[in-house]
Tab-separated table of C-alpha atoms in Angstrom:
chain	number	residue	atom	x	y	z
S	12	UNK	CA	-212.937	0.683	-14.674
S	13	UNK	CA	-211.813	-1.507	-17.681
S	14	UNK	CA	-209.238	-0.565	-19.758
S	15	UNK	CA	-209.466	-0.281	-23.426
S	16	UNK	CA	-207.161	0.469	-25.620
S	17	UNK	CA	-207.273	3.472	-28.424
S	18	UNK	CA	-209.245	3.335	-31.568
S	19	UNK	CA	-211.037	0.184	-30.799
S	20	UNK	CA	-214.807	-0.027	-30.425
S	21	UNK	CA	-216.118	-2.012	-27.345
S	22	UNK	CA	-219.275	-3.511	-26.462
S	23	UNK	CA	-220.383	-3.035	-22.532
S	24	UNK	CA	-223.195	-4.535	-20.923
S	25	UNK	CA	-226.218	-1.982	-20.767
S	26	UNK	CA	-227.987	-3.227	-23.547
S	27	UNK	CA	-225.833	-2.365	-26.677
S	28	UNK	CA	-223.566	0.001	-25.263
S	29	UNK	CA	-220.338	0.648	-27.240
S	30	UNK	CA	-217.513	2.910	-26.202
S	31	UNK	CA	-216.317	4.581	-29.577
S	32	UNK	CA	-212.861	5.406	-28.146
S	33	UNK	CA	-211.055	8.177	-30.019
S	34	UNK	CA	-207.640	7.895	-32.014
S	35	UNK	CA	-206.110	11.147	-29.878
S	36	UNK	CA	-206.681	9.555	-26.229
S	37	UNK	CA	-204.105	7.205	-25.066
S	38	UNK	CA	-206.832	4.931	-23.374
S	39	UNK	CA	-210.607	5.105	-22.697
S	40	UNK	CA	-212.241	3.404	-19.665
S	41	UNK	CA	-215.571	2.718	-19.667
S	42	UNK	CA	-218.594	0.758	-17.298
S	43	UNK	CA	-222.154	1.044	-18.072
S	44	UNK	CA	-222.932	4.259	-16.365
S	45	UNK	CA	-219.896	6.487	-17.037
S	46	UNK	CA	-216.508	7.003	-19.336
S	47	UNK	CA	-213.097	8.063	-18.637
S	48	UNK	CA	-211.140	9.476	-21.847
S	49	UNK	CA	-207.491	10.342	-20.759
S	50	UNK	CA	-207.066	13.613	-22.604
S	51	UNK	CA	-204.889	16.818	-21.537
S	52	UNK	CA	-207.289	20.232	-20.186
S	53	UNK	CA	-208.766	21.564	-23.375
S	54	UNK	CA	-212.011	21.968	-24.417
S	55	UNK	CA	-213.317	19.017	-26.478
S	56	UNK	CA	-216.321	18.068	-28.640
S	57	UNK	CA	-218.424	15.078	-27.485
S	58	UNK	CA	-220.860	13.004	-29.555
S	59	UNK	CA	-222.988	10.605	-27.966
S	60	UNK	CA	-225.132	8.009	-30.006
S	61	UNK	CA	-228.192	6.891	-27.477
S	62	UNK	CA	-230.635	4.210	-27.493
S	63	UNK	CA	-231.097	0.536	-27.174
S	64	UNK	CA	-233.245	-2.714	-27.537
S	65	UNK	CA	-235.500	-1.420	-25.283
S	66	UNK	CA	-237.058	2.387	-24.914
S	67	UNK	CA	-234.766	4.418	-23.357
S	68	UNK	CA	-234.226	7.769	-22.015
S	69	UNK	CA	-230.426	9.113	-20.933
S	70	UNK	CA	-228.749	12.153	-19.218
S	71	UNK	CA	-224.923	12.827	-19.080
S	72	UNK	CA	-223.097	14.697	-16.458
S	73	UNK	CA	-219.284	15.308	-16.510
S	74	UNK	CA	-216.401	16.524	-13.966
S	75	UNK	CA	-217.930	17.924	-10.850
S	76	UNK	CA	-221.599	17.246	-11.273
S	77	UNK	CA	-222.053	19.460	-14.550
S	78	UNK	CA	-225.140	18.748	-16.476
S	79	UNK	CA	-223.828	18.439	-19.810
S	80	UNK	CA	-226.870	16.923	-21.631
S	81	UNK	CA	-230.534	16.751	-20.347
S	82	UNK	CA	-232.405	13.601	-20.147
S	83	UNK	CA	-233.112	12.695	-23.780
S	84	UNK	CA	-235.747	9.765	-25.154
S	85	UNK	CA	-235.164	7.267	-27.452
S	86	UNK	CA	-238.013	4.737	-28.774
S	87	UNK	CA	-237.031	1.360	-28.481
S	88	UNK	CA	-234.850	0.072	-31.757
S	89	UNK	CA	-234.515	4.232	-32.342
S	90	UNK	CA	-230.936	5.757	-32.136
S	91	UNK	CA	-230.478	9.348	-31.112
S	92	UNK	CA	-227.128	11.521	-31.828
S	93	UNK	CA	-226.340	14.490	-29.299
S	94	UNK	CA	-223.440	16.712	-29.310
S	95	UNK	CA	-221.647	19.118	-26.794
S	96	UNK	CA	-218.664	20.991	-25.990
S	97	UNK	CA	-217.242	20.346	-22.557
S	98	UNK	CA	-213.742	22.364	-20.849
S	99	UNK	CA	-211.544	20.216	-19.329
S	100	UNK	CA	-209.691	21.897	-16.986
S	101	UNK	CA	-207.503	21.140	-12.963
S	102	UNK	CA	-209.234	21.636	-10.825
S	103	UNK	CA	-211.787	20.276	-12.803
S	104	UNK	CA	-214.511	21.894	-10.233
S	105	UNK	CA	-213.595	24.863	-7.883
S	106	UNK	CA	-210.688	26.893	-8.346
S	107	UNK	CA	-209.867	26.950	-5.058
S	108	UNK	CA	-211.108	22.740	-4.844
S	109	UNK	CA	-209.587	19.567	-5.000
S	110	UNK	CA	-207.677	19.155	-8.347
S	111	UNK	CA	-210.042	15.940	-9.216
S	112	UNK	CA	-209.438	13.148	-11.836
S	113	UNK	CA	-207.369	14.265	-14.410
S	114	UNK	CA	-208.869	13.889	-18.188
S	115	UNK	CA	-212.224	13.934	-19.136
S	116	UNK	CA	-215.157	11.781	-16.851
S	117	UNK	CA	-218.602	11.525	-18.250
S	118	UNK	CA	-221.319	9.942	-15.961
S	119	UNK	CA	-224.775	8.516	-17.312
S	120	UNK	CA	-228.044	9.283	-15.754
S	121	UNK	CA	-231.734	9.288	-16.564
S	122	UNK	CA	-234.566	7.297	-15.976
S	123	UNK	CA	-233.750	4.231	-18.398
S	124	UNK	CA	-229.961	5.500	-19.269
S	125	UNK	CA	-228.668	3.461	-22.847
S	126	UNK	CA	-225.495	4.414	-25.012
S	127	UNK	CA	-224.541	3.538	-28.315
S	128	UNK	CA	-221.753	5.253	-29.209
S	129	UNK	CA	-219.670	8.168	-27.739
S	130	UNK	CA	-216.739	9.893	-29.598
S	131	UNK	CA	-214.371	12.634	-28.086
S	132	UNK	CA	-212.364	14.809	-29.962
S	133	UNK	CA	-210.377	18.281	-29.838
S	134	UNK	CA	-212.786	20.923	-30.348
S	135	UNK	CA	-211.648	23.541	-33.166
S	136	UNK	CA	-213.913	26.090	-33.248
S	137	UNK	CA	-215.078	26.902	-29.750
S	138	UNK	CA	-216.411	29.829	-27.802
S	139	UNK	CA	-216.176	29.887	-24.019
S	140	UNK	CA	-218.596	31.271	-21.576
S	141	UNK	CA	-216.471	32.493	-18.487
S	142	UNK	CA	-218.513	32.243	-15.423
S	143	UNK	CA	-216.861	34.641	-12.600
S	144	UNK	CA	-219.422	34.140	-9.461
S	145	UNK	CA	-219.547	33.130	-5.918
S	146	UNK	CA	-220.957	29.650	-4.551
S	147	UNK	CA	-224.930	30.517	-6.052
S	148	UNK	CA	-222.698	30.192	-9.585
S	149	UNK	CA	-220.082	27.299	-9.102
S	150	UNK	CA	-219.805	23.384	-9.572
S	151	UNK	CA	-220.547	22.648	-6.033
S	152	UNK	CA	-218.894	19.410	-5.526
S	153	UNK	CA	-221.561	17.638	-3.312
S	154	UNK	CA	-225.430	17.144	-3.501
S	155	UNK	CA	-227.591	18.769	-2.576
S	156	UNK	CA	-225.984	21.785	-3.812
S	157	UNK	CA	-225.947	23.216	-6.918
S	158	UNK	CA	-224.883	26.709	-8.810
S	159	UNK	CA	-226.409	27.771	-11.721
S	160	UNK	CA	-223.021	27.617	-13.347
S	161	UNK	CA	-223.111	23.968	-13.121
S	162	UNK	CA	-226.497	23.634	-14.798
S	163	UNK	CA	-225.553	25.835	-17.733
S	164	UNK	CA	-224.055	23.238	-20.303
S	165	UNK	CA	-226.988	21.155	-20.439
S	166	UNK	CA	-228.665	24.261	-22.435
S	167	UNK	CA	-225.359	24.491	-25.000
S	168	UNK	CA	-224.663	22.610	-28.075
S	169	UNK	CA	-222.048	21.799	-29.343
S	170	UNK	CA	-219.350	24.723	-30.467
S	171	UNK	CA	-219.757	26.653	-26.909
S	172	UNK	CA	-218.528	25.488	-23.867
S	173	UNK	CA	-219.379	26.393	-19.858
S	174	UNK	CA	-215.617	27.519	-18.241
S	175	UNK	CA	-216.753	27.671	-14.792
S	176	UNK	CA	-214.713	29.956	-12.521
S	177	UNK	CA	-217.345	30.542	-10.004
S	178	UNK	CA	-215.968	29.791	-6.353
S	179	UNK	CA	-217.313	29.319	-2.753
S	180	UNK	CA	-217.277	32.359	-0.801
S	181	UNK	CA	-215.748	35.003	-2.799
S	182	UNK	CA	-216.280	38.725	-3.256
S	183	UNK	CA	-215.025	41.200	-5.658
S	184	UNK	CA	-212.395	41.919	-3.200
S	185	UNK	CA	-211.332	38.024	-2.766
S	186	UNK	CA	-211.685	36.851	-6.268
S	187	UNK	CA	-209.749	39.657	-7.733
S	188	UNK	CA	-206.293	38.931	-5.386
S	189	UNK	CA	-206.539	35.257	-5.168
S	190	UNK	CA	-204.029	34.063	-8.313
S	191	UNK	CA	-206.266	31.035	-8.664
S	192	UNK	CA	-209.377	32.828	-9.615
S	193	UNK	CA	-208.860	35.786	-11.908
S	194	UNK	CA	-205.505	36.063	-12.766
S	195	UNK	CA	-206.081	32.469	-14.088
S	196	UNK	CA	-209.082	33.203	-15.960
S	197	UNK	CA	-208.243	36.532	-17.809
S	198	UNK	CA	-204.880	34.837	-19.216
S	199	UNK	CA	-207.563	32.348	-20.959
S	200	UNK	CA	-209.850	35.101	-22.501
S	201	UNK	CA	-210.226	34.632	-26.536
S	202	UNK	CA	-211.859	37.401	-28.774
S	203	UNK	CA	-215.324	36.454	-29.116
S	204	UNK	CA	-215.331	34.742	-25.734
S	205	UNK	CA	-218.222	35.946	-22.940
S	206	UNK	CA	-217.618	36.819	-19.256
S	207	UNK	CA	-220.502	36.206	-16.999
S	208	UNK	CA	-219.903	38.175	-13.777
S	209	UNK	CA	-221.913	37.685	-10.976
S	210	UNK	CA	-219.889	38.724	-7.661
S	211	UNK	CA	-222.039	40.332	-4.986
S	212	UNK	CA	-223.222	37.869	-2.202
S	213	UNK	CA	-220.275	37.444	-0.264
S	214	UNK	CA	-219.263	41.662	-0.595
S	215	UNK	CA	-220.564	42.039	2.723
S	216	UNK	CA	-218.424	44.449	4.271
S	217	UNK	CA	-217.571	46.230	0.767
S	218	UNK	CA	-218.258	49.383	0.284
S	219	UNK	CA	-220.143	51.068	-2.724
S	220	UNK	CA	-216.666	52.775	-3.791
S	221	UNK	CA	-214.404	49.716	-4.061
S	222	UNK	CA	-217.445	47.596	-4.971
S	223	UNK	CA	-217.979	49.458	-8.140
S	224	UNK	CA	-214.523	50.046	-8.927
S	225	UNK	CA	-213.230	46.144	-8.314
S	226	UNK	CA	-216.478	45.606	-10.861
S	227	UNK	CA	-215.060	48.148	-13.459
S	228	UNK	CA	-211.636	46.408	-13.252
S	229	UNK	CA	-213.342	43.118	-14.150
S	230	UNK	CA	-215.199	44.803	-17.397
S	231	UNK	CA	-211.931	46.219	-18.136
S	232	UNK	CA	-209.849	42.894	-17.939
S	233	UNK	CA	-212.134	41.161	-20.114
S	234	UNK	CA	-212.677	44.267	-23.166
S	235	UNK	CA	-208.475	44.055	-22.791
S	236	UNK	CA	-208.364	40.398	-24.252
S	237	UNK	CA	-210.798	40.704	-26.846
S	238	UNK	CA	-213.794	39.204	-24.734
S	239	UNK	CA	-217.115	40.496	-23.761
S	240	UNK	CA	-218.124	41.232	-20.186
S	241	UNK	CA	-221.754	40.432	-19.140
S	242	UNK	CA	-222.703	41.909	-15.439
S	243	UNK	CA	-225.146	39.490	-14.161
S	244	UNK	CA	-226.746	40.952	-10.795
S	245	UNK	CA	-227.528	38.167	-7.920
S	246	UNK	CA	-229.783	35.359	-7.542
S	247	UNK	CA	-232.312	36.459	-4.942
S	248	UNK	CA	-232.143	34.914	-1.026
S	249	UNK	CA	-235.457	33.422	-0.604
S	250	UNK	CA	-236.517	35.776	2.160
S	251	UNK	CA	-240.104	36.933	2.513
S	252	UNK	CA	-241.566	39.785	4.074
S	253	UNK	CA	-245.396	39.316	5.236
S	254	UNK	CA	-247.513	40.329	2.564
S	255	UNK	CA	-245.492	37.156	0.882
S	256	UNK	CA	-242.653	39.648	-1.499
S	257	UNK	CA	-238.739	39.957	-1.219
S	258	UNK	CA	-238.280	43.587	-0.595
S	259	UNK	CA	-236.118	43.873	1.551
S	260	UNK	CA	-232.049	44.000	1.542
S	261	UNK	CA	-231.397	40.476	2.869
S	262	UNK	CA	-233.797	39.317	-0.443
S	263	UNK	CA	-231.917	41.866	-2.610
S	264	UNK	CA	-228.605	41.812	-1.725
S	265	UNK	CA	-228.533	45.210	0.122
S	266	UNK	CA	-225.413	44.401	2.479
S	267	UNK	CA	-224.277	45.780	6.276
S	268	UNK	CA	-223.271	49.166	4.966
S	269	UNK	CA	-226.614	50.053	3.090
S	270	UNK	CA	-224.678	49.061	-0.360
S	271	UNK	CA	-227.376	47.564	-2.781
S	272	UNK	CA	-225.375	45.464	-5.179
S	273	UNK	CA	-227.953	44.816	-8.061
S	274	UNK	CA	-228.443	48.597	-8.054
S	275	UNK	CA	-224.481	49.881	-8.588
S	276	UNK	CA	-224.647	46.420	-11.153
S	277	UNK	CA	-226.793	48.158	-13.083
S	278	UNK	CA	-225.393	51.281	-12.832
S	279	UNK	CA	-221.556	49.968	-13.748
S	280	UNK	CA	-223.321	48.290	-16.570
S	281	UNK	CA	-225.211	51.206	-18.021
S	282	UNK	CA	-222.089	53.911	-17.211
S	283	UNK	CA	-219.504	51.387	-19.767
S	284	UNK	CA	-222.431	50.104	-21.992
S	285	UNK	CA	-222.093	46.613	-20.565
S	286	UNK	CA	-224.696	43.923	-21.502
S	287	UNK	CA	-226.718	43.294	-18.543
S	288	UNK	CA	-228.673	39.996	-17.155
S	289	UNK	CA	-230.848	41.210	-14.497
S	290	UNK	CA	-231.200	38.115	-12.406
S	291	UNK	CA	-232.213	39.526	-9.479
S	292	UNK	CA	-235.120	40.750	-11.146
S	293	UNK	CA	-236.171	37.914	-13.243
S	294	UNK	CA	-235.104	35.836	-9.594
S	295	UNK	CA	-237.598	37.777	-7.302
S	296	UNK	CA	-240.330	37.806	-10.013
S	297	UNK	CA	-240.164	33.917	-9.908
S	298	UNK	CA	-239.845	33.501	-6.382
S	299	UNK	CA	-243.121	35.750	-5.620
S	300	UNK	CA	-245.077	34.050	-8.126
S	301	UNK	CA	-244.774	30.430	-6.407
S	302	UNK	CA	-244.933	31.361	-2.977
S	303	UNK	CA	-243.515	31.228	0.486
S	304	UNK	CA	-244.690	27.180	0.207
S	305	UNK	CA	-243.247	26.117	-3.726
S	306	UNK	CA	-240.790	28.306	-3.772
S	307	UNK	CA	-238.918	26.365	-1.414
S	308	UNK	CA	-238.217	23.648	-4.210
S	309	UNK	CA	-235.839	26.045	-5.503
S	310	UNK	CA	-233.939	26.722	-2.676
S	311	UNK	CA	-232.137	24.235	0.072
S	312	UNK	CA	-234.881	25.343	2.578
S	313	UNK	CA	-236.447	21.482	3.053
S	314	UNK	CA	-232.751	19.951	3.251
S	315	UNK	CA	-230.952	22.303	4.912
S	316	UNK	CA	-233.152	25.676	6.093
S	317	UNK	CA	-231.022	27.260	3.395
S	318	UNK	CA	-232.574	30.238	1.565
S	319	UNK	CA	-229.658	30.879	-0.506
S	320	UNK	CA	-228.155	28.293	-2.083
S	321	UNK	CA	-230.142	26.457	-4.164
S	322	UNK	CA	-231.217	22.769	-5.207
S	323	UNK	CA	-230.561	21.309	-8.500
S	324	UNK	CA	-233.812	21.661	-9.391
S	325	UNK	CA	-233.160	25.607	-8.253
S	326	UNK	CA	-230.161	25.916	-9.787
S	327	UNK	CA	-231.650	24.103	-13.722
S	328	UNK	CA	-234.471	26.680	-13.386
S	329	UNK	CA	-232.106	29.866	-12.996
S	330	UNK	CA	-229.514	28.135	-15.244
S	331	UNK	CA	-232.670	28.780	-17.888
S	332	UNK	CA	-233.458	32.012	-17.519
S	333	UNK	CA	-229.684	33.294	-18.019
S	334	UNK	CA	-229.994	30.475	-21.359
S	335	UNK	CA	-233.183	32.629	-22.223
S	336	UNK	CA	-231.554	36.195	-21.708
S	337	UNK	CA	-228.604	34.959	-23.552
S	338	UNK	CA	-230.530	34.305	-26.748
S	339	UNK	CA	-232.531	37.514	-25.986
S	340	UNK	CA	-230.128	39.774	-25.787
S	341	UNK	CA	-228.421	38.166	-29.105
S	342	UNK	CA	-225.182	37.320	-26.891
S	343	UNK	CA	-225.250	34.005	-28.561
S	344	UNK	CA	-226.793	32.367	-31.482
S	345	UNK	CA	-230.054	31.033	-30.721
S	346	UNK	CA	-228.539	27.697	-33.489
S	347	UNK	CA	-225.768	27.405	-29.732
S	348	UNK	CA	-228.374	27.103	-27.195
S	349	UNK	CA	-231.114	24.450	-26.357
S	350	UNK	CA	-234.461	26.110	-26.349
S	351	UNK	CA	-236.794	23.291	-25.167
């Protein structure tokens, strides 16, 4: 990438592209499909001018494959202003990952992808969503995966950011004594701030005692630092039974020992008067309605004969119907959240 240096405006090649480079960054770097801003892990407010000569029509993805804006159209001559809140954090994708490319790295997608202007500053006002979840949840760092976690942001604007905590293969068990995963994220909990907990696929061999009580500690840590828990039960598996529905405990998360997570979920949540996003519900619904054929789309089933993890496409559809419960339930201001 080409070096530019602070608080100068520079013209790139893809049709009138400038990088607005920010007075707080000690350099920018910038091609015509992404940005580097060298910037410390914070949390930071992005605004993005697009549009060119010609009609255009842009996405923007940062870190490790987050959706941070969806595909937006401009006219041709028209100019369109965005804005978002992104964390910066190392490792910028899994806790347990690689530590990635320190700062802040913004890629440019979409059909007919044009920039005008992008600006990065310290945000000073921002709310964090935790996300505490398993591999269905995380920024998985390689397509074709993707967690819903990952597709989140693109439904934010700008004043609340997607902290993704989610990690490959935990359970309650493993994500409570690994010092990467929750003793890192509780320290970061801010009054005001939302916990998304979704820890059930990998509690295989837990048992309905310790899975309920490792899911009260959670609730607890969070109400402790001012924050506010959310139990989110699991994204379905994509397992059918004949007469073409998903009941049955490999679909709903009903593991070795007869312990049916969504069920003590929604009991932990309605014991301690926890908000609750029934995703397994609103998961299975969906899944029913399209079929054993389209609801593979969702899923990894035509890449990889995988009926749990799910696509992109998958993951941006699930990623929208925690966005809708979210505004729903009034756990954020419908003014924070992309509707359409």
């Amino acid at each position: 990438m080409r070096r530019f240096s602070a608080v100068v405006l520079v013209a790139a090649t893809m049709g009138a592209v400038l990088a607005g480079v920010p007075a707080h960054a000690a350099h920018a770097d910038c091609t015509t499909t992404a940005c580097h801003f060298d910037v410390p892990p914070g949390t930071y407010d992005v605004k993005v001018l697009l549009g060119g000569e010609a009609a255009s029509s842009t996405s923007i993805t940062g870190e490790t494959r987050r959706s941070l804006l969806p595909e937006t159209a401009a006219e041709a001559g028209e100019r369109v202003a965005r804005s978002f809140t992104v964390h910066v954090r190392t490792p910028e994708g899994e806790p347990t990952g690689p530590g990635g490319t320190p700062g802040l790295d913004l890629q440019l997608g979409g059909s007919a992808p044009a920039l005008a202007d992008i600006k990065v500053t310290p945000a000073r006002h921002a709310r964090q969503i935790f996300l505490v979840g398993d591999s269905t949840v995380c920024d998985q760092p390689g397509a074709p995966y993707s967690g819903w976690g990952q597709q989140l942001p693109q439904y934010l604007r700008k004043g609340l950011s997607v902290a993704n905590y989610a990690d490959s293969g935990e359970s309650t068990v493993s994500y409570l004594t690994d010092p990467r995963l929750w003793a890192t994220v509780r320290p970061q909990i801010r009054r005001g701030d939302l916990v998304l907990i979704q820890l059930a696929h990998n509690d295989k061999t837990t048992d309905e005692a310790t899975y309920r009580a490792n899911l009260e500690t959670l609730v607890a840590g969070v109400r402790e630092k001012g924050g506010e828990p959310v139990l989110v039960t699991p994204v379905v598996r994509r397992w059918f039974n004949s007469d073409g529905t998903l009941d049955n405990g490999t679909a709903l998360l009903v593991n070795g020992l007869g312990v049916d997570h969504p069920a003590v979920i929604r009991s932990v949540a309605a014991a301690h008067d926890v908000p609750l996003i029934d995703l397994t519900a609103r998961t299975k619904a969906l899944v029913e309605s399209l079929g054993v054929e389209a609801s593979k789309a969702l899923y990894l089933y035509n890449e990889k004969r995988d009926n749990t993890h799910t696509s992109v496409h998958g993951a941006t559809t699930y990623a929208g119907l925690v966005r809708d419960e979210l505004v729903a339930r009034h756990l954020v201001p419908e003014r924070l959240m992309r509707v359409g």
